[in-house]
mmCIF file of C-alpha atoms and ligand atoms in Angstrom:
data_model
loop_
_atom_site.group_PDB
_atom_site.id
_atom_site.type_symbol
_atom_site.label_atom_id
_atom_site.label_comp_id
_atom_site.label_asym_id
_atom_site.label_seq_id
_atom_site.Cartn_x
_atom_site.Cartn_y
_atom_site.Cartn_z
ATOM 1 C CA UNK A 7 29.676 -15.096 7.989
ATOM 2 C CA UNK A 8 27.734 -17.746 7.781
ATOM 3 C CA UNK A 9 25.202 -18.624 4.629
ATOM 4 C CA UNK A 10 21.828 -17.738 6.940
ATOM 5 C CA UNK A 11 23.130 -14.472 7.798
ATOM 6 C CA UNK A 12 24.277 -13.288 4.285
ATOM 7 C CA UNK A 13 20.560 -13.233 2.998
ATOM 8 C CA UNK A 14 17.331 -11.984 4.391
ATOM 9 C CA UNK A 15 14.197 -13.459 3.817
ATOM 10 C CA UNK A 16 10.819 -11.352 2.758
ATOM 11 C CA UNK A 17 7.192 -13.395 3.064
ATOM 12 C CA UNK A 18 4.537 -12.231 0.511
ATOM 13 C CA UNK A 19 1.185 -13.610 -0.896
ATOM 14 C CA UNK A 20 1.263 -16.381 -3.040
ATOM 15 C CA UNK A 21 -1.731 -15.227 -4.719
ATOM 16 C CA UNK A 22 -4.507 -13.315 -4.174
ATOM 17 C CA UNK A 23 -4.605 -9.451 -4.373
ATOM 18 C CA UNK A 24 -1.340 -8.272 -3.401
ATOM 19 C CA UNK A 25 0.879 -10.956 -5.077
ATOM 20 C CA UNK A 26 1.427 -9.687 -8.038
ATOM 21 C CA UNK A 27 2.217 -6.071 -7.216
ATOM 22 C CA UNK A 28 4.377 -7.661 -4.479
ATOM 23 C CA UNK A 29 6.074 -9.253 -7.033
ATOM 24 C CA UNK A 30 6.272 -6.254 -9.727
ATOM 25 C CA UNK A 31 7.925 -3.953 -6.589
ATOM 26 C CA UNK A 32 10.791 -6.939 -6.302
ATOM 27 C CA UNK A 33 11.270 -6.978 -10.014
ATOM 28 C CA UNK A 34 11.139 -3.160 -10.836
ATOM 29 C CA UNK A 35 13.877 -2.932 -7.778
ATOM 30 C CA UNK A 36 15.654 -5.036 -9.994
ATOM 31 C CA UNK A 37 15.872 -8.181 -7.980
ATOM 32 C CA UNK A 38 15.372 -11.529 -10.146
ATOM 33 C CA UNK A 39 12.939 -14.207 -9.109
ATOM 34 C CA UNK A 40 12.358 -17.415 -10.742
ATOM 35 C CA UNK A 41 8.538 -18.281 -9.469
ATOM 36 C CA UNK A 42 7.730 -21.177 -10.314
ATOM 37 C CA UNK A 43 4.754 -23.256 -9.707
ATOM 38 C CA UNK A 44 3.774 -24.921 -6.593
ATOM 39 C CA UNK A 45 6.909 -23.687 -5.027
ATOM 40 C CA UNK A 46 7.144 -22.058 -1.955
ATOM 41 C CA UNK A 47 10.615 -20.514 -1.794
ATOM 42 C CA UNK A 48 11.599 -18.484 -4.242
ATOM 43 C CA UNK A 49 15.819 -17.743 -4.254
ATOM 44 C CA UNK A 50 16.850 -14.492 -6.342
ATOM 45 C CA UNK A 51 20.424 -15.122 -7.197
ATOM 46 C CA UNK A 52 21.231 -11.031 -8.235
ATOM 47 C CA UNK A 53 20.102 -10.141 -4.447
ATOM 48 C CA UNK A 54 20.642 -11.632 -1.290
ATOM 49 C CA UNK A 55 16.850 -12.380 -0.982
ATOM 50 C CA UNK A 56 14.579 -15.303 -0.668
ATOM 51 C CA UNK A 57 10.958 -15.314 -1.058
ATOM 52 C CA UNK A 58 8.618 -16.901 1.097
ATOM 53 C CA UNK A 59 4.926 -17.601 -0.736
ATOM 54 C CA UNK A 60 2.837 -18.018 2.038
ATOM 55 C CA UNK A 61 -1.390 -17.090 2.866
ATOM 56 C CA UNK A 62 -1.557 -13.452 3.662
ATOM 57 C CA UNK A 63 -2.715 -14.193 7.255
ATOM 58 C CA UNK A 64 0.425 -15.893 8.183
ATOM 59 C CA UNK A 65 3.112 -13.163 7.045
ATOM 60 C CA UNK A 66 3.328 -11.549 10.035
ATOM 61 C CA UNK A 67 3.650 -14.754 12.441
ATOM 62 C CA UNK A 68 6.167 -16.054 10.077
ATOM 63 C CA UNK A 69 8.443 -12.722 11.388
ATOM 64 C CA UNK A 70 7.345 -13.094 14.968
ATOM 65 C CA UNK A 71 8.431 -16.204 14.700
ATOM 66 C CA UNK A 72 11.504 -15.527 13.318
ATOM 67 C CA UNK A 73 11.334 -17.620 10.065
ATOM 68 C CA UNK A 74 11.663 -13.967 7.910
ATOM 69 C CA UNK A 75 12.813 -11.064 8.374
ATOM 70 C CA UNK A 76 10.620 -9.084 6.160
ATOM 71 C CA UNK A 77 7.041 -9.081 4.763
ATOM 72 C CA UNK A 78 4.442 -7.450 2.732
ATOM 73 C CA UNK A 79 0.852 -7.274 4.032
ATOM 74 C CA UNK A 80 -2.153 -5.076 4.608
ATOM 75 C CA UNK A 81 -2.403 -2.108 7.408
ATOM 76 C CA UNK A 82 -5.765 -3.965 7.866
ATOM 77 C CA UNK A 83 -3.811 -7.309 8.981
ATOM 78 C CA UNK A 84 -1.249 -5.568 10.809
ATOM 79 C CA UNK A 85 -3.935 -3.401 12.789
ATOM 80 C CA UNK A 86 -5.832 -6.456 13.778
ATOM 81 C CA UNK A 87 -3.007 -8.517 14.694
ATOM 82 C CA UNK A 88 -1.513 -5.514 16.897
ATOM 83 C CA UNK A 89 -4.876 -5.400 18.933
ATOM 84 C CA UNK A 90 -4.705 -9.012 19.261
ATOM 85 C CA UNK A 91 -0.661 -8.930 20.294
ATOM 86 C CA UNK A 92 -1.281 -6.478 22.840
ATOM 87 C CA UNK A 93 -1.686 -8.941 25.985
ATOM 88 C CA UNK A 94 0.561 -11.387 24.817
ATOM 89 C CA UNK A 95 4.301 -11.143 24.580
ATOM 90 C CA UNK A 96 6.001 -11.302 20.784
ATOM 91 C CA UNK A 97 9.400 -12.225 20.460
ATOM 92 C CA UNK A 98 10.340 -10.894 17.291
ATOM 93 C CA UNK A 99 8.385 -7.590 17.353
ATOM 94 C CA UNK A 100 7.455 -5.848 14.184
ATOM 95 C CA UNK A 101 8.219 -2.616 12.725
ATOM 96 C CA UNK A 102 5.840 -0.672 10.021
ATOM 97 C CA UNK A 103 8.668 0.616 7.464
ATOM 98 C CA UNK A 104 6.832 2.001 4.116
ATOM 99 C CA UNK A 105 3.510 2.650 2.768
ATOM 100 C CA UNK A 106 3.959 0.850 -0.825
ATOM 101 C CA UNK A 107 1.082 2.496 -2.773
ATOM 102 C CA UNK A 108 -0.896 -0.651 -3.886
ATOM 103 C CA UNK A 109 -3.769 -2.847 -2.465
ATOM 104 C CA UNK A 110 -5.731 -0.030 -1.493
ATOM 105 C CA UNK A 111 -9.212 -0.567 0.326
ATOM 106 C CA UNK A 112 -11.061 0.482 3.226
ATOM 107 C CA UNK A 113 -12.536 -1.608 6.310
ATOM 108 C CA UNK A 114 -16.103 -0.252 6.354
ATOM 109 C CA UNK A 115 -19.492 -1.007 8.130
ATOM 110 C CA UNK A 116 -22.697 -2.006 5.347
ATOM 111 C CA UNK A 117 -25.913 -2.327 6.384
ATOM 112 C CA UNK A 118 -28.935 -3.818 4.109
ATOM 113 C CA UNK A 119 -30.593 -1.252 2.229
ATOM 114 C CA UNK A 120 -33.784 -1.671 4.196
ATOM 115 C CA UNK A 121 -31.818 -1.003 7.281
ATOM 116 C CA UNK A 122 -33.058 2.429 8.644
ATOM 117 C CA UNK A 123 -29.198 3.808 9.385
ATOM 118 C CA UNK A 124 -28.939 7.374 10.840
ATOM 119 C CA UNK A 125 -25.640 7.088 12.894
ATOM 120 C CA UNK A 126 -23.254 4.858 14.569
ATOM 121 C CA UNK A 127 -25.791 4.642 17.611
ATOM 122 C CA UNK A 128 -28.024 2.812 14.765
ATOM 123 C CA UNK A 129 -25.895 -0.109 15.686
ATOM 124 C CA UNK A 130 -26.693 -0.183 19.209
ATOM 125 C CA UNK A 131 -27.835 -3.983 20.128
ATOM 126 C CA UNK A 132 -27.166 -5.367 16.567
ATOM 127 C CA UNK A 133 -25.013 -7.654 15.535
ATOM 128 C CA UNK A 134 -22.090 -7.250 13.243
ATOM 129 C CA UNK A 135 -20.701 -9.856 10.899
ATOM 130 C CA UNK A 136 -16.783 -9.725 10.456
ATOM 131 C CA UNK A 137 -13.542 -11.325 10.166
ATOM 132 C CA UNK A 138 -12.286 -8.087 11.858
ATOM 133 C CA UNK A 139 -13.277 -8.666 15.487
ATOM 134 C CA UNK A 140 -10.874 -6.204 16.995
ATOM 135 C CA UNK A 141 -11.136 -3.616 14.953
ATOM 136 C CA UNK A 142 -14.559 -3.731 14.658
ATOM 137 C CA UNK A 143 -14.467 -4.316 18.460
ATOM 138 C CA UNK A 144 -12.512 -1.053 19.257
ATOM 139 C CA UNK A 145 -14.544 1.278 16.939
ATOM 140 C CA UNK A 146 -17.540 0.900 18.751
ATOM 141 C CA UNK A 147 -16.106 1.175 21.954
ATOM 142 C CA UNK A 148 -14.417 4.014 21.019
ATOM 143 C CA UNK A 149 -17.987 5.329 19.960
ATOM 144 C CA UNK A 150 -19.456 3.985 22.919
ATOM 145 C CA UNK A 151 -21.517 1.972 20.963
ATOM 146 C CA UNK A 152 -23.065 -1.815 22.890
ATOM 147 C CA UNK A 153 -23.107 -4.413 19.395
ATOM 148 C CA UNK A 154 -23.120 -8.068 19.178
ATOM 149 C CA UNK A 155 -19.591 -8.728 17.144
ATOM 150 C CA UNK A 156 -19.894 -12.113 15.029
ATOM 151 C CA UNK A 157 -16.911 -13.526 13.832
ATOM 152 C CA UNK A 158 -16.942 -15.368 10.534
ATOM 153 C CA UNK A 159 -13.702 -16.714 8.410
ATOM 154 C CA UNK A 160 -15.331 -15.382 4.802
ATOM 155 C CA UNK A 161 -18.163 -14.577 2.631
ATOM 156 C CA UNK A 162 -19.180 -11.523 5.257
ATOM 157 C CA UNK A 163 -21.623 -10.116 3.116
ATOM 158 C CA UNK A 164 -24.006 -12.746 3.000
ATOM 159 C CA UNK A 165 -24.142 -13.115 6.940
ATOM 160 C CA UNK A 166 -27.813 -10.120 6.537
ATOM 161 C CA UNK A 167 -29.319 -12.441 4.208
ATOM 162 C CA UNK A 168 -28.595 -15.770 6.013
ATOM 163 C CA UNK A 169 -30.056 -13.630 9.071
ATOM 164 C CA UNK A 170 -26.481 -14.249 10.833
ATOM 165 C CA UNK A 171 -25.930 -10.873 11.829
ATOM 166 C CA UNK A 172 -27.910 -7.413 11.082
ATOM 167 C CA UNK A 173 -24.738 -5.457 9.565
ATOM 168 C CA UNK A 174 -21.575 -6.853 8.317
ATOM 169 C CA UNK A 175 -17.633 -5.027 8.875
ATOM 170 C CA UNK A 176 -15.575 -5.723 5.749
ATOM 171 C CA UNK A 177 -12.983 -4.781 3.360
ATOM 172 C CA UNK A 178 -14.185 -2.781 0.787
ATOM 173 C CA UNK A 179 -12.426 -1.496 -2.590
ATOM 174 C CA UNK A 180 -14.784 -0.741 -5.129
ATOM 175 C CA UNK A 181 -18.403 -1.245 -3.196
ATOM 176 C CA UNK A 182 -19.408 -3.612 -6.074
ATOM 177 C CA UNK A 183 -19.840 -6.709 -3.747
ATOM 178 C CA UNK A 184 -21.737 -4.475 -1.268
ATOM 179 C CA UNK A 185 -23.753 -3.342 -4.560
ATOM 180 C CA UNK A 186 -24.377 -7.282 -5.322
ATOM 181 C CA UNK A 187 -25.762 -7.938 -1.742
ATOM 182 C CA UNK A 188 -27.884 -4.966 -0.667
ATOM 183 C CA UNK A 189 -25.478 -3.641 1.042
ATOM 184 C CA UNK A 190 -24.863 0.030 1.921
ATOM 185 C CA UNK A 191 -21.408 1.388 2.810
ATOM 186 C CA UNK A 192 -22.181 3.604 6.228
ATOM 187 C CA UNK A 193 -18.692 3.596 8.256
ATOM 188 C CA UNK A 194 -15.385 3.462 7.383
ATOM 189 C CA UNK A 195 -12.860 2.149 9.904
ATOM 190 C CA UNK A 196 -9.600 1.937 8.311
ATOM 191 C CA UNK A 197 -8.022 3.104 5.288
ATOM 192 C CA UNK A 198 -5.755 -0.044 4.461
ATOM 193 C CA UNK A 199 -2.983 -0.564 1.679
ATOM 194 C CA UNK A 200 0.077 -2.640 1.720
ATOM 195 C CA UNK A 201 3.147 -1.575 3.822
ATOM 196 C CA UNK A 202 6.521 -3.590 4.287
ATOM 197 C CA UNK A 203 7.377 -4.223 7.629
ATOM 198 C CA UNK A 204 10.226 -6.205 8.971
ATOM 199 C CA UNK A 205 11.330 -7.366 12.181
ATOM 200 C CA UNK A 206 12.973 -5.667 14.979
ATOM 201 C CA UNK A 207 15.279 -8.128 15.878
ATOM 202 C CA UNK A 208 17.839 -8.480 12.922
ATOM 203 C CA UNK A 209 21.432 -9.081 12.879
ATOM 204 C CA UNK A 210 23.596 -6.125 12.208
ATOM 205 C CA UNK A 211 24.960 -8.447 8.574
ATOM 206 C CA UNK A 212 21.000 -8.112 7.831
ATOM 207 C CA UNK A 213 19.909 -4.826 8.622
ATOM 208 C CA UNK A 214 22.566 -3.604 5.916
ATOM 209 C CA UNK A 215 20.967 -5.922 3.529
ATOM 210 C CA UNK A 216 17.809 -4.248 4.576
ATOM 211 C CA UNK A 217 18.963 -0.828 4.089
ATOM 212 C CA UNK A 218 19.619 -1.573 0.453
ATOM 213 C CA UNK A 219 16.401 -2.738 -0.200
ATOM 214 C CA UNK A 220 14.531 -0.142 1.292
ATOM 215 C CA UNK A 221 16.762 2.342 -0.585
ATOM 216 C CA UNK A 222 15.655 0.087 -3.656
ATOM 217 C CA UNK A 223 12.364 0.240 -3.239
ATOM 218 C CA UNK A 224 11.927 4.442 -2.114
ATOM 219 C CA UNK A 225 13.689 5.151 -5.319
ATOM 220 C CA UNK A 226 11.029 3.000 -6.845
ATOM 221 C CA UNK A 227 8.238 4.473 -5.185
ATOM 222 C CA UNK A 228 9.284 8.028 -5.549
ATOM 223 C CA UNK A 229 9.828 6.966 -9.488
ATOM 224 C CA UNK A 230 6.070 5.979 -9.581
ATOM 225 C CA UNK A 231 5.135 9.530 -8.823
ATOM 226 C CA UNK A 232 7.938 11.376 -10.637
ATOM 227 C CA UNK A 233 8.103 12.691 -14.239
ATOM 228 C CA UNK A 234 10.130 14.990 -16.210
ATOM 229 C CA UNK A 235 8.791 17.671 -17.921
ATOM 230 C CA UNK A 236 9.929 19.548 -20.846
ATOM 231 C CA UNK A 237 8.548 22.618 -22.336
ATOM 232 C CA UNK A 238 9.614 25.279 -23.932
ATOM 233 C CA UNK A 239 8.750 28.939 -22.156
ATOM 234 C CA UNK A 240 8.237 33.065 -23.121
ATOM 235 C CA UNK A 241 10.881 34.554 -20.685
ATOM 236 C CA UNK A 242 8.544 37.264 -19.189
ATOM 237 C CA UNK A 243 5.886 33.969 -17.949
ATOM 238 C CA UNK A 244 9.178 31.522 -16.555
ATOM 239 C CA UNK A 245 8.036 32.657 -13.260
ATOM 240 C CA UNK A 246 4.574 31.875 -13.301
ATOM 241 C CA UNK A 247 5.235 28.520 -15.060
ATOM 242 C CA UNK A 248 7.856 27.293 -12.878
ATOM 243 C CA UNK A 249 5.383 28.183 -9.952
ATOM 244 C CA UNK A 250 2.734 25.680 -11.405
ATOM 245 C CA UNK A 251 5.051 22.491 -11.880
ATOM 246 C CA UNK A 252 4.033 20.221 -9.627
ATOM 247 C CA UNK A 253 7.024 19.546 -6.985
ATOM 248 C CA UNK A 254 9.652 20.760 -8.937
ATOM 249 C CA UNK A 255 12.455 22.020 -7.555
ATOM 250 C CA UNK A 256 15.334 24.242 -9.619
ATOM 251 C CA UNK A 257 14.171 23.673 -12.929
ATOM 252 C CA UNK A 258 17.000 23.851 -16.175
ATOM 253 C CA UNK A 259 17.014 26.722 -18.040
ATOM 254 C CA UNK A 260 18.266 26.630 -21.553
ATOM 255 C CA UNK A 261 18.638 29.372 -24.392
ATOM 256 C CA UNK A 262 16.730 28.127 -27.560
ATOM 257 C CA UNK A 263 19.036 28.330 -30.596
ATOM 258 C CA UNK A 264 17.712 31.751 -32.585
ATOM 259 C CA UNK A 265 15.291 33.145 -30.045
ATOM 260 C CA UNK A 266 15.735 35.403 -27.436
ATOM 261 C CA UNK A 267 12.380 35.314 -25.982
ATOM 262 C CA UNK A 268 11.680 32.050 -26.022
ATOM 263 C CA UNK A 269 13.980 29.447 -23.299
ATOM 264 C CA UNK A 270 13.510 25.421 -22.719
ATOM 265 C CA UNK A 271 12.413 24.805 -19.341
ATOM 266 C CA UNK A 272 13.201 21.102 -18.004
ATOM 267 C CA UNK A 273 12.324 19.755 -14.651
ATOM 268 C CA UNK A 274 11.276 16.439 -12.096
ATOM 269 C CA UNK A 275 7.859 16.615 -11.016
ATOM 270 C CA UNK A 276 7.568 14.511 -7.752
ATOM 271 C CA UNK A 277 4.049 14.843 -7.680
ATOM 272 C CA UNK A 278 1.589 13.429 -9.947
ATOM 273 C CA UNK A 279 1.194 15.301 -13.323
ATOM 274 C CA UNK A 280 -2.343 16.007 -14.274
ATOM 275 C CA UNK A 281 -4.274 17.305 -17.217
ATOM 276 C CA UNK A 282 -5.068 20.260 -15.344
ATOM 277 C CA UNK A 283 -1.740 21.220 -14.618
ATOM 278 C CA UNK A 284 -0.997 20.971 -18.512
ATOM 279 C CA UNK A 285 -3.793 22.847 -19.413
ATOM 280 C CA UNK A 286 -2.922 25.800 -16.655
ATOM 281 C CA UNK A 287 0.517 25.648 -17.859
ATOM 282 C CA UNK A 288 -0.452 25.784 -21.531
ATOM 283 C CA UNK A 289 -2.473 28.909 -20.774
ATOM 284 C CA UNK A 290 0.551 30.685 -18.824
ATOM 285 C CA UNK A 291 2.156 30.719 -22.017
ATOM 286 C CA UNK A 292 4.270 27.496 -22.375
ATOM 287 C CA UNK A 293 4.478 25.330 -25.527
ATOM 288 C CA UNK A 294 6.053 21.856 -26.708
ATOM 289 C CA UNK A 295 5.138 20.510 -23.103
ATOM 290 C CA UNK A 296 6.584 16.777 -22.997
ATOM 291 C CA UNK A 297 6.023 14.909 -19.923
ATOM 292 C CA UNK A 298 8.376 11.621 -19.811
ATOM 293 C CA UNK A 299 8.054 8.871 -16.862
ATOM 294 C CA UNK A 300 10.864 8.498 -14.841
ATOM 295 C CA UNK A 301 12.054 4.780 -14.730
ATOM 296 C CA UNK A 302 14.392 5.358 -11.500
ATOM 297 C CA UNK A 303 15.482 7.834 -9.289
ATOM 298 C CA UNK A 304 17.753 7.983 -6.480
ATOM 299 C CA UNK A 305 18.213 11.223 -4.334
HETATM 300 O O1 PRT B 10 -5.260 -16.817 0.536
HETATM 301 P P1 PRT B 10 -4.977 -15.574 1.320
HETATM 302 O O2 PRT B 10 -5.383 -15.686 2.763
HETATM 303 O O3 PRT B 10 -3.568 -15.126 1.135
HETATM 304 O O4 PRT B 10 -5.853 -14.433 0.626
HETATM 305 P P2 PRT B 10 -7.157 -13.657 1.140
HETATM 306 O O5 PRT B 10 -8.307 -14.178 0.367
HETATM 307 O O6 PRT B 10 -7.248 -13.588 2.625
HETATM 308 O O7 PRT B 10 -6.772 -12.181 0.710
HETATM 309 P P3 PRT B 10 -7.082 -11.319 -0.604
HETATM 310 O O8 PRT B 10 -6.178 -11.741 -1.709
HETATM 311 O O9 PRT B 10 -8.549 -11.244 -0.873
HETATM 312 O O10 PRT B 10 -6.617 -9.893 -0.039
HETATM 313 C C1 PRT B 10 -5.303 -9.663 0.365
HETATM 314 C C2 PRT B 10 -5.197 -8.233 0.858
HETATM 315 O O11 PRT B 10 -5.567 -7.356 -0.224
HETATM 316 C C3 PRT B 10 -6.133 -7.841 1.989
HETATM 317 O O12 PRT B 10 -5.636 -8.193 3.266
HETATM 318 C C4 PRT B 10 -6.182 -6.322 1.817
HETATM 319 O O13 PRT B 10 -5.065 -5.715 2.425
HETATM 320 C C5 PRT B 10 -6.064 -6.143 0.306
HETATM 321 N N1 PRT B 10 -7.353 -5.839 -0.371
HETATM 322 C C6 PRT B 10 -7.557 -4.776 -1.202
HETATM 323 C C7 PRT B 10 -8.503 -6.525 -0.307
HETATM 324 C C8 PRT B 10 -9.428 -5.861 -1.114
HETATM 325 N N2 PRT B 10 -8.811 -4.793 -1.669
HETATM 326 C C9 PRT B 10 -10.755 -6.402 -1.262
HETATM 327 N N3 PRT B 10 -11.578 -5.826 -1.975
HETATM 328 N N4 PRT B 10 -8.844 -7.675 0.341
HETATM 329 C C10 PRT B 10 -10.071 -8.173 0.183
HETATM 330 N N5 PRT B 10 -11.037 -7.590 -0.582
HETATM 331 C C11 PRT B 10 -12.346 -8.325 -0.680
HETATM 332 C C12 PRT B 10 -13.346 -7.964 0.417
HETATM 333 O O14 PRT B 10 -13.118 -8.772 1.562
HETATM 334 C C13 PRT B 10 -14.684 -8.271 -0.249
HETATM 335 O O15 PRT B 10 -14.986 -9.640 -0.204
HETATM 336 O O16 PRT B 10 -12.996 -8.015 -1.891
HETATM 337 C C14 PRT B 10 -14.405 -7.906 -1.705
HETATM 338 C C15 PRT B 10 -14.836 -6.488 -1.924
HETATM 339 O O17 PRT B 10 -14.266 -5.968 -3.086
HETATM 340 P P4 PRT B 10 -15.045 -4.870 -3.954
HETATM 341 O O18 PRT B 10 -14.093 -4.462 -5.020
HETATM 342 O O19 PRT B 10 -16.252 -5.567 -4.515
HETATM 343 O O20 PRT B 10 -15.412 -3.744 -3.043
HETATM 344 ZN ZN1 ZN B 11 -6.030 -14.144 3.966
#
């Protein structure tokens, strides 16, 4: 086998707003990575991965293009890109594999706050500001709404006050640089957050590398989520309280030394844990509730 075929590669930002959880997903799958300044290739010597640190934008021609295999970006980039594919042909097309449960943020329409908005027809003959021309193009012709679509490479929300455009179409996390310019959230057009994806075309040597990552990282993911609960339960209520732990299935029973009334209750929550749920359960009767975070978990 040769050296190119016993390792895959995975593109992710080299810094901006996904790099670092990029990074932290790599590292809590237990893969080491030396980064190191300046560098552009990163080599993990417990995994067969390399790192590629590239702009965010260029992830996904970097697996077209076959120079990786695998890549972390934003539904928002791979939306856009995929309405901008769709005439030409890709060689190396790309598959969407997970949802990884960071970078979260919506593509929205703002308007100024003296902008009289009532609905999308509001936007009839104005023009738009984005760096989002396709889906921005596609959502108002899916609302069968005629706008002017201006496309700009950054600082969006300033195209109202530099009387570029009437209404910008931007990403949006949480509203405060809509806040700083006048500008009033009054669409939403995508709910984005990073996914990997990875490229159809792999050899067979690499998809089994693959698979070991993904299991890596759903075990990781499913962790994030998880947590064990302990708590200790009056037998007449173990029905009731097993019913309110959240995603728990077959909890342990255990006898408590010197009662006979009283039993330990221990379970995995895969859903998240709230106050409220502690508070219901404390009020069904349980006591000594201990919820612990799970660091790993493989079903
Ligand atoms: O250099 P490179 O091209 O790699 O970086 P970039 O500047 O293009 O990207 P970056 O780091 O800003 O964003 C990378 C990815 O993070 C995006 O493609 C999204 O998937 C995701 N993401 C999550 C965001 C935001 N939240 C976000 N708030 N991307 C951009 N923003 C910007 C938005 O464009 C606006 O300017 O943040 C501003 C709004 O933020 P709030 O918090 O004020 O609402
Ligand atoms: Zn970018």
């Amino acid at each position: 086998m040769s050296e190119s075929n016993n390792r895959i590669k995975i593109a992710v930002q080299k810094s901006g707003r996904l790099s670092d959880d990029s990074f932290s997903l790599l590292e809590r799958c237990g893969i080491k990575i030396k980064k190191s300044n300046g560098r552009l290739f990163c080599h993990s010597q417990n995994f067969p991965l390399d790192v590629l640190l590239v702009r965010d934008d260029d992830i996904l021609s970097l697996i077209q293009d076959g120079i990786c295999e695998l890549g972390i970006v934003g539904t928002n980039i791979l939306r856009e890109k995929a309405l901008q594919n769709n005439s030409n042909v890709v060689i190396n097309p790309i598959e969407e594999v997970i949802n990884l449960n960071f970078g979260f943020c919506k593509l929205s329409i703002a308007v100024p706050d003296t902008f009289s908005y009532v609905n999308i027809s509001s936007l009839a003959n104005k023009r738009i500001a984005t760096t989002y021309p396709n889906l921005l193009k596609q959502f108002l012709k899916n609302n069968n709404v005629d706008a002017k679509v201006v496309v700009l490479t950054g600082a969006v929300e300033i195209a109202p006050r530099l009387n570029i455009a009437d209404a910008i179409c931007d990403l949006v996390s949480t509203g405060v640089t809509l806040e700083a310019n006048g500008l009033c959230e009054v669409e939403n057009i995508l709910s984005s957050q990073a996914v990997l994806v990875k490229s159809l075309n792999m050899s067979v040597e690499k998809e089994s590398i693959f698979k070991l990552l993904r299991c890596r990282i759903e075990s990781v993911l499913q962790a994030n989520e998880a947590k064990y609960i302990m708590l200790h339960c009056p037998k007449i209520a173990l029905d009731k309280i097993v019913k309110l732990l959240p995603g728990a299935e077959n909890p342990t029973v255990m006898n408590l030394t010197g009662s006979d009334v009283v039993v330990a209750v221990h379970a995995v929550c895969k859903e998240s844990v709230f106050w409220e749920t502690l508070e219901q359960l404390k009020a069904a009767g349980a006591s000594a509730i201990l919820v612990l975070p799970i660091e790993k978990m493989m079903g």
